[in-house]
CSV table of C-alpha atoms in Angstrom, one decimal:
chain,number,residue,atom,x,y,z
A,1,GLY,CA,-8.2,-11.1,-10.3
A,2,ALA,CA,-4.7,-9.8,-10.8
A,3,VAL,CA,-2.1,-11.7,-8.8
A,4,VAL,CA,1.3,-10.4,-7.7
A,5,SER,CA,3.8,-12.9,-6.3
A,6,GLN,CA,6.6,-11.7,-4.2
A,7,HIS,CA,9.5,-13.9,-3.1
A,8,PRO,CA,11.0,-14.6,-0.6
A,9,SER,CA,8.4,-13.9,2.1
A,10,ARG,CA,11.1,-13.9,4.8
A,11,VAL,CA,14.8,-13.6,4.6
A,12,ILE,CA,17.5,-13.3,7.3
A,13,CYS,CA,21.0,-12.3,6.2
A,14,LYS,CA,24.2,-11.2,7.7
A,15,SER,CA,25.4,-7.6,7.6
A,16,GLY,CA,27.3,-6.7,4.5
A,17,THR,CA,25.6,-9.3,2.2
A,18,SER,CA,23.1,-8.5,-0.6
A,19,VAL,CA,19.6,-9.7,-0.8
A,20,LYS,CA,17.4,-9.9,-3.9
A,21,ILE,CA,13.6,-9.7,-3.7
A,22,GLU,CA,11.5,-10.7,-6.7
A,23,CYS,CA,8.1,-9.3,-7.7
A,24,ARG,CA,6.1,-11.0,-10.4
A,25,SER,CA,2.8,-10.3,-12.0
A,26,LEU,CA,1.3,-13.7,-12.6
A,27,ASP,CA,-1.7,-13.1,-14.9
A,28,PHE,CA,-1.2,-9.6,-16.3
A,29,GLN,CA,1.5,-7.4,-17.7
A,30,ALA,CA,2.7,-4.8,-15.3
A,31,THR,CA,4.2,-1.9,-17.1
A,32,THR,CA,4.7,-0.1,-13.8
A,33,MET,CA,5.8,-1.6,-10.4
A,34,PHE,CA,6.2,0.1,-7.1
A,35,TRP,CA,8.5,-0.8,-4.2
A,36,TYR,CA,7.5,0.2,-0.7
A,37,ARG,CA,9.0,-0.1,2.7
A,38,GLN,CA,6.9,-0.3,5.8
A,39,PHE,CA,8.1,0.1,9.4
A,40,PRO,CA,6.0,-1.3,12.3
A,41,LYS,CA,2.8,0.6,12.8
A,42,LYS,CA,3.7,3.0,10.0
A,43,SER,CA,2.2,3.5,6.6
A,44,LEU,CA,3.7,2.5,3.3
A,45,MET,CA,6.7,4.5,2.2
A,46,LEU,CA,7.2,4.6,-1.5
A,47,MET,CA,10.8,3.9,-2.3
A,48,ALA,CA,10.8,3.8,-6.1
A,49,THR,CA,8.7,3.4,-9.2
A,50,SER,CA,10.0,1.1,-11.9
A,51,ASN,CA,8.8,1.1,-15.5
A,52,GLU,CA,9.6,-1.8,-17.8
A,53,GLY,CA,12.7,-1.2,-19.9
A,54,SER,CA,13.7,2.0,-18.2
A,55,LYS,CA,15.5,3.2,-15.1
A,56,ALA,CA,13.6,3.3,-11.9
A,57,THR,CA,12.5,6.6,-10.4
A,58,TYR,CA,13.6,6.9,-6.8
A,59,GLU,CA,11.9,8.9,-4.1
A,60,GLN,CA,13.9,11.6,-2.3
A,61,GLY,CA,16.1,10.1,0.4
A,62,VAL,CA,16.3,6.6,-1.1
A,63,GLU,CA,19.8,5.6,-2.1
A,64,LYS,CA,19.6,4.2,-5.7
A,65,ASP,CA,23.0,2.5,-5.3
A,66,LYS,CA,21.9,0.7,-2.3
A,67,PHE,CA,18.5,-0.3,-3.5
A,68,LEU,CA,19.0,-1.6,-7.0
A,69,ILE,CA,15.8,-2.0,-9.0
A,70,ASN,CA,15.6,-3.9,-12.3
A,71,HIS,CA,12.3,-4.2,-14.3
A,72,ALA,CA,13.6,-6.3,-17.2
A,73,SER,CA,10.2,-7.6,-18.3
A,74,LEU,CA,6.5,-6.9,-18.1
A,75,THR,CA,6.1,-9.5,-15.4
A,76,LEU,CA,9.2,-9.2,-13.3
A,77,SER,CA,10.8,-6.5,-11.2
A,78,THR,CA,13.6,-7.1,-8.7
A,79,LEU,CA,14.8,-5.1,-5.7
A,80,THR,CA,18.4,-5.8,-4.5
A,81,VAL,CA,19.4,-4.5,-1.1
A,82,THR,CA,23.2,-4.2,-1.4
A,83,SER,CA,25.6,-4.4,1.5
A,84,ALA,CA,22.7,-4.8,3.9
A,85,HIS,CA,22.9,-3.4,7.4
A,86,PRO,CA,20.6,-3.9,10.5
A,87,GLU,CA,18.9,-0.6,9.8
A,88,ASP,CA,17.7,-2.0,6.5
A,89,SER,CA,15.6,-4.6,8.4
A,90,SER,CA,12.0,-3.9,7.4
A,91,PHE,CA,9.0,-5.1,5.5
A,92,TYR,CA,9.3,-4.6,1.8
A,93,ILE,CA,6.3,-4.7,-0.4
A,94,CYS,CA,5.9,-4.5,-4.2
A,95,SER,CA,2.8,-3.5,-6.1
A,96,ALA,CA,2.0,-3.5,-9.8
A,97,GLY,CA,-0.3,-1.6,-12.1
A,98,THR,CA,-1.1,-2.2,-15.7
A,99,GLY,CA,-0.2,1.3,-16.6
A,100,GLY,CA,-3.0,1.3,-19.2
A,101,ASP,CA,-5.3,2.9,-16.6
A,102,ARG,CA,-3.3,5.1,-14.3
A,103,ILE,CA,-6.1,5.1,-11.8
A,104,SER,CA,-6.4,1.3,-11.5
A,105,PRO,CA,-6.0,-0.1,-8.0
A,106,LEU,CA,-2.6,-1.4,-7.1
A,107,HIS,CA,-2.2,-5.1,-6.7
A,108,PHE,CA,0.2,-5.9,-3.9
A,109,GLY,CA,2.6,-8.8,-3.4
A,110,ASN,CA,2.6,-10.5,0.0
A,111,GLY,CA,5.7,-8.6,1.2
A,112,THR,CA,9.2,-9.7,2.3
A,113,ARG,CA,10.3,-9.5,5.9
A,114,LEU,CA,14.0,-8.7,5.8
A,115,THR,CA,16.1,-9.2,9.0
A,116,VAL,CA,19.7,-8.2,8.8
A,117,THR,CA,21.8,-9.5,11.7
B,1,GLY,CA,2.2,20.0,1.4
B,2,GLN,CA,0.3,16.8,0.9
B,3,ASN,CA,-1.2,15.1,3.9
B,4,ILE,CA,-3.5,12.3,4.9
B,5,ASP,CA,-5.0,12.1,8.4
B,6,GLN,CA,-6.8,9.2,9.9
B,7,PRO,CA,-7.2,7.9,13.5
B,8,THR,CA,-4.5,5.7,14.7
B,9,GLU,CA,-6.7,3.1,16.4
B,10,MET,CA,-10.3,2.3,16.9
B,11,THR,CA,-12.2,-0.4,18.8
B,12,ALA,CA,-15.6,-1.8,18.0
B,13,THR,CA,-17.7,-4.7,19.0
B,14,GLU,CA,-18.5,-7.8,16.9
B,15,GLY,CA,-21.7,-7.3,15.0
B,16,ALA,CA,-21.7,-3.5,15.3
B,17,ILE,CA,-20.9,-0.8,12.8
B,18,VAL,CA,-17.8,1.3,12.6
B,19,GLN,CA,-16.9,4.4,10.6
B,20,ILE,CA,-13.2,5.2,9.9
B,21,ASN,CA,-12.6,8.8,8.8
B,22,CYS,CA,-9.9,10.1,6.5
B,23,THR,CA,-9.1,13.7,5.6
B,24,TYR,CA,-6.8,14.6,2.8
B,25,GLN,CA,-4.9,17.5,1.3
B,26,THR,CA,-3.3,16.9,-2.1
B,27,SER,CA,-2.0,18.7,-5.1
B,28,GLY,CA,-4.9,17.9,-7.4
B,29,PHE,CA,-7.1,14.9,-6.9
B,30,ASN,CA,-7.7,11.7,-8.9
B,31,GLY,CA,-9.5,9.7,-6.3
B,32,LEU,CA,-9.4,8.1,-2.9
B,33,PHE,CA,-8.6,4.5,-2.2
B,34,TRP,CA,-9.2,2.3,0.9
B,35,TYR,CA,-7.0,-0.7,1.5
B,36,GLN,CA,-7.2,-3.4,4.3
B,37,GLN,CA,-4.0,-4.7,5.7
B,38,HIS,CA,-3.8,-7.6,8.2
B,39,ALA,CA,-0.7,-7.8,10.4
B,40,GLY,CA,2.3,-9.0,8.6
B,41,GLU,CA,0.5,-9.1,5.2
B,42,ALA,CA,0.4,-6.8,2.2
B,43,PRO,CA,-2.6,-4.4,1.7
B,44,THR,CA,-5.6,-5.5,-0.3
B,45,PHE,CA,-7.8,-3.2,-2.3
B,46,LEU,CA,-11.3,-2.4,-0.8
B,47,SER,CA,-12.7,0.6,-2.6
B,48,TYR,CA,-12.1,3.6,-4.9
B,49,ASN,CA,-14.1,6.9,-4.9
B,50,VAL,CA,-13.6,9.8,-7.3
B,51,LEU,CA,-17.1,11.2,-7.3
B,52,ASP,CA,-19.0,12.6,-4.3
B,53,GLY,CA,-21.3,10.1,-2.6
B,54,LEU,CA,-21.5,6.7,-1.1
B,55,GLU,CA,-20.3,3.5,-2.8
B,56,GLU,CA,-21.6,0.3,-1.2
B,57,LYS,CA,-20.0,-3.0,-1.6
B,58,GLY,CA,-21.4,-5.7,0.6
B,59,ARG,CA,-20.7,-5.0,4.3
B,60,PHE,CA,-18.2,-2.2,3.3
B,61,SER,CA,-19.2,1.2,2.1
B,62,SER,CA,-17.0,4.2,1.2
B,63,PHE,CA,-18.0,7.8,1.1
B,64,LEU,CA,-16.3,10.8,-0.5
B,65,SER,CA,-16.8,14.6,-0.2
B,66,ARG,CA,-14.3,16.3,-2.5
B,67,SER,CA,-15.3,19.8,-1.3
B,68,LYS,CA,-14.4,18.9,2.3
B,69,GLY,CA,-11.4,16.7,1.4
B,70,TYR,CA,-13.1,13.9,3.4
B,71,SER,CA,-13.8,10.3,3.1
B,72,TYR,CA,-14.9,7.5,5.4
B,73,LEU,CA,-15.0,3.7,5.3
B,74,LEU,CA,-18.1,2.2,6.9
B,75,LEU,CA,-18.0,-1.4,8.0
B,76,LYS,CA,-21.2,-3.1,9.0
B,77,GLU,CA,-21.9,-6.4,10.8
B,78,LEU,CA,-18.4,-6.5,12.1
B,79,GLN,CA,-16.7,-9.8,12.2
B,80,MET,CA,-13.5,-10.8,14.1
B,81,LYS,CA,-11.7,-11.2,10.8
B,82,ASP,CA,-12.2,-7.5,10.2
B,83,SER,CA,-9.5,-6.8,12.8
B,84,ALA,CA,-6.9,-5.2,10.6
B,85,SER,CA,-5.4,-1.8,9.7
B,86,TYR,CA,-7.3,0.2,7.2
B,87,LEU,CA,-5.2,2.5,4.9
B,88,CYS,CA,-6.6,5.6,3.2
B,89,ALA,CA,-4.7,6.8,0.1
B,90,ALA,CA,-5.4,9.8,-2.1
B,91,MET,CA,-4.1,10.1,-5.6
B,92,ASP,CA,-2.8,13.5,-6.6
B,93,SER,CA,-2.7,15.2,-10.0
B,94,ASN,CA,0.5,13.2,-10.9
B,95,TYR,CA,-1.3,9.9,-10.2
B,96,GLN,CA,0.9,9.4,-7.2
B,97,LEU,CA,-0.7,7.8,-4.1
B,98,ILE,CA,-0.3,9.7,-0.9
B,99,TRP,CA,-0.8,7.2,2.0
B,100,GLY,CA,-2.2,7.7,5.4
B,101,ALA,CA,-0.6,5.9,8.4
B,102,GLY,CA,-3.5,3.5,8.7
B,103,THR,CA,-6.2,3.0,11.3
B,104,LYS,CA,-5.8,-0.1,13.4
B,105,LEU,CA,-9.3,-1.6,14.0
B,106,ILE,CA,-9.7,-3.9,17.0
B,107,ILE,CA,-12.8,-6.0,17.1
B,108,LYS,CA,-14.0,-7.3,20.5
B,109,PRO,CA,-16.4,-10.1,21.0
């Protein structure tokens, strides 16, 4: 089956620093990748949709200058949390779809637990 | 507006059957997904329904009624490892997924 690898799984950083999270599709080409944020006991909140070779589409209320998304190839998308603050602490999850079938199930990475101190 | 409703938490006994309900309101409809999410992990795909009726896949079955905006996930022969959150997500006319808050299922011996 399709595998999505997300790295790192956990990261602790100091306030004011930047953190990069990578999302890779290992055995398929992902034309579209999605970045989610999840708070404890809450559902997934879509942050942005990234398409290979074009700018990401951010959901309302998500600061694009703070959450930088780059989808430079069909197998890699990165999310950079710039100038992180404690309120950015959360569980970040990426998912990927082939794009060829818009109704295909999403394949999720294992998530990144970010803690900003 | 678009909305997904599902119970916050359910408790069931090992070996029993449990049904997790989900109602949805979306702008257009391109199907209903169920995902399983264990604590601290990412969701994994369980099922997809776009036509009315019951889809059976081993111990798990999913049902859809488009006219009622209703779906359920049926888990049979419950095992302790089934303790997880179950997320219902409906896809709207723009192929965007609208996520429910998830149902935490607690399995007791």
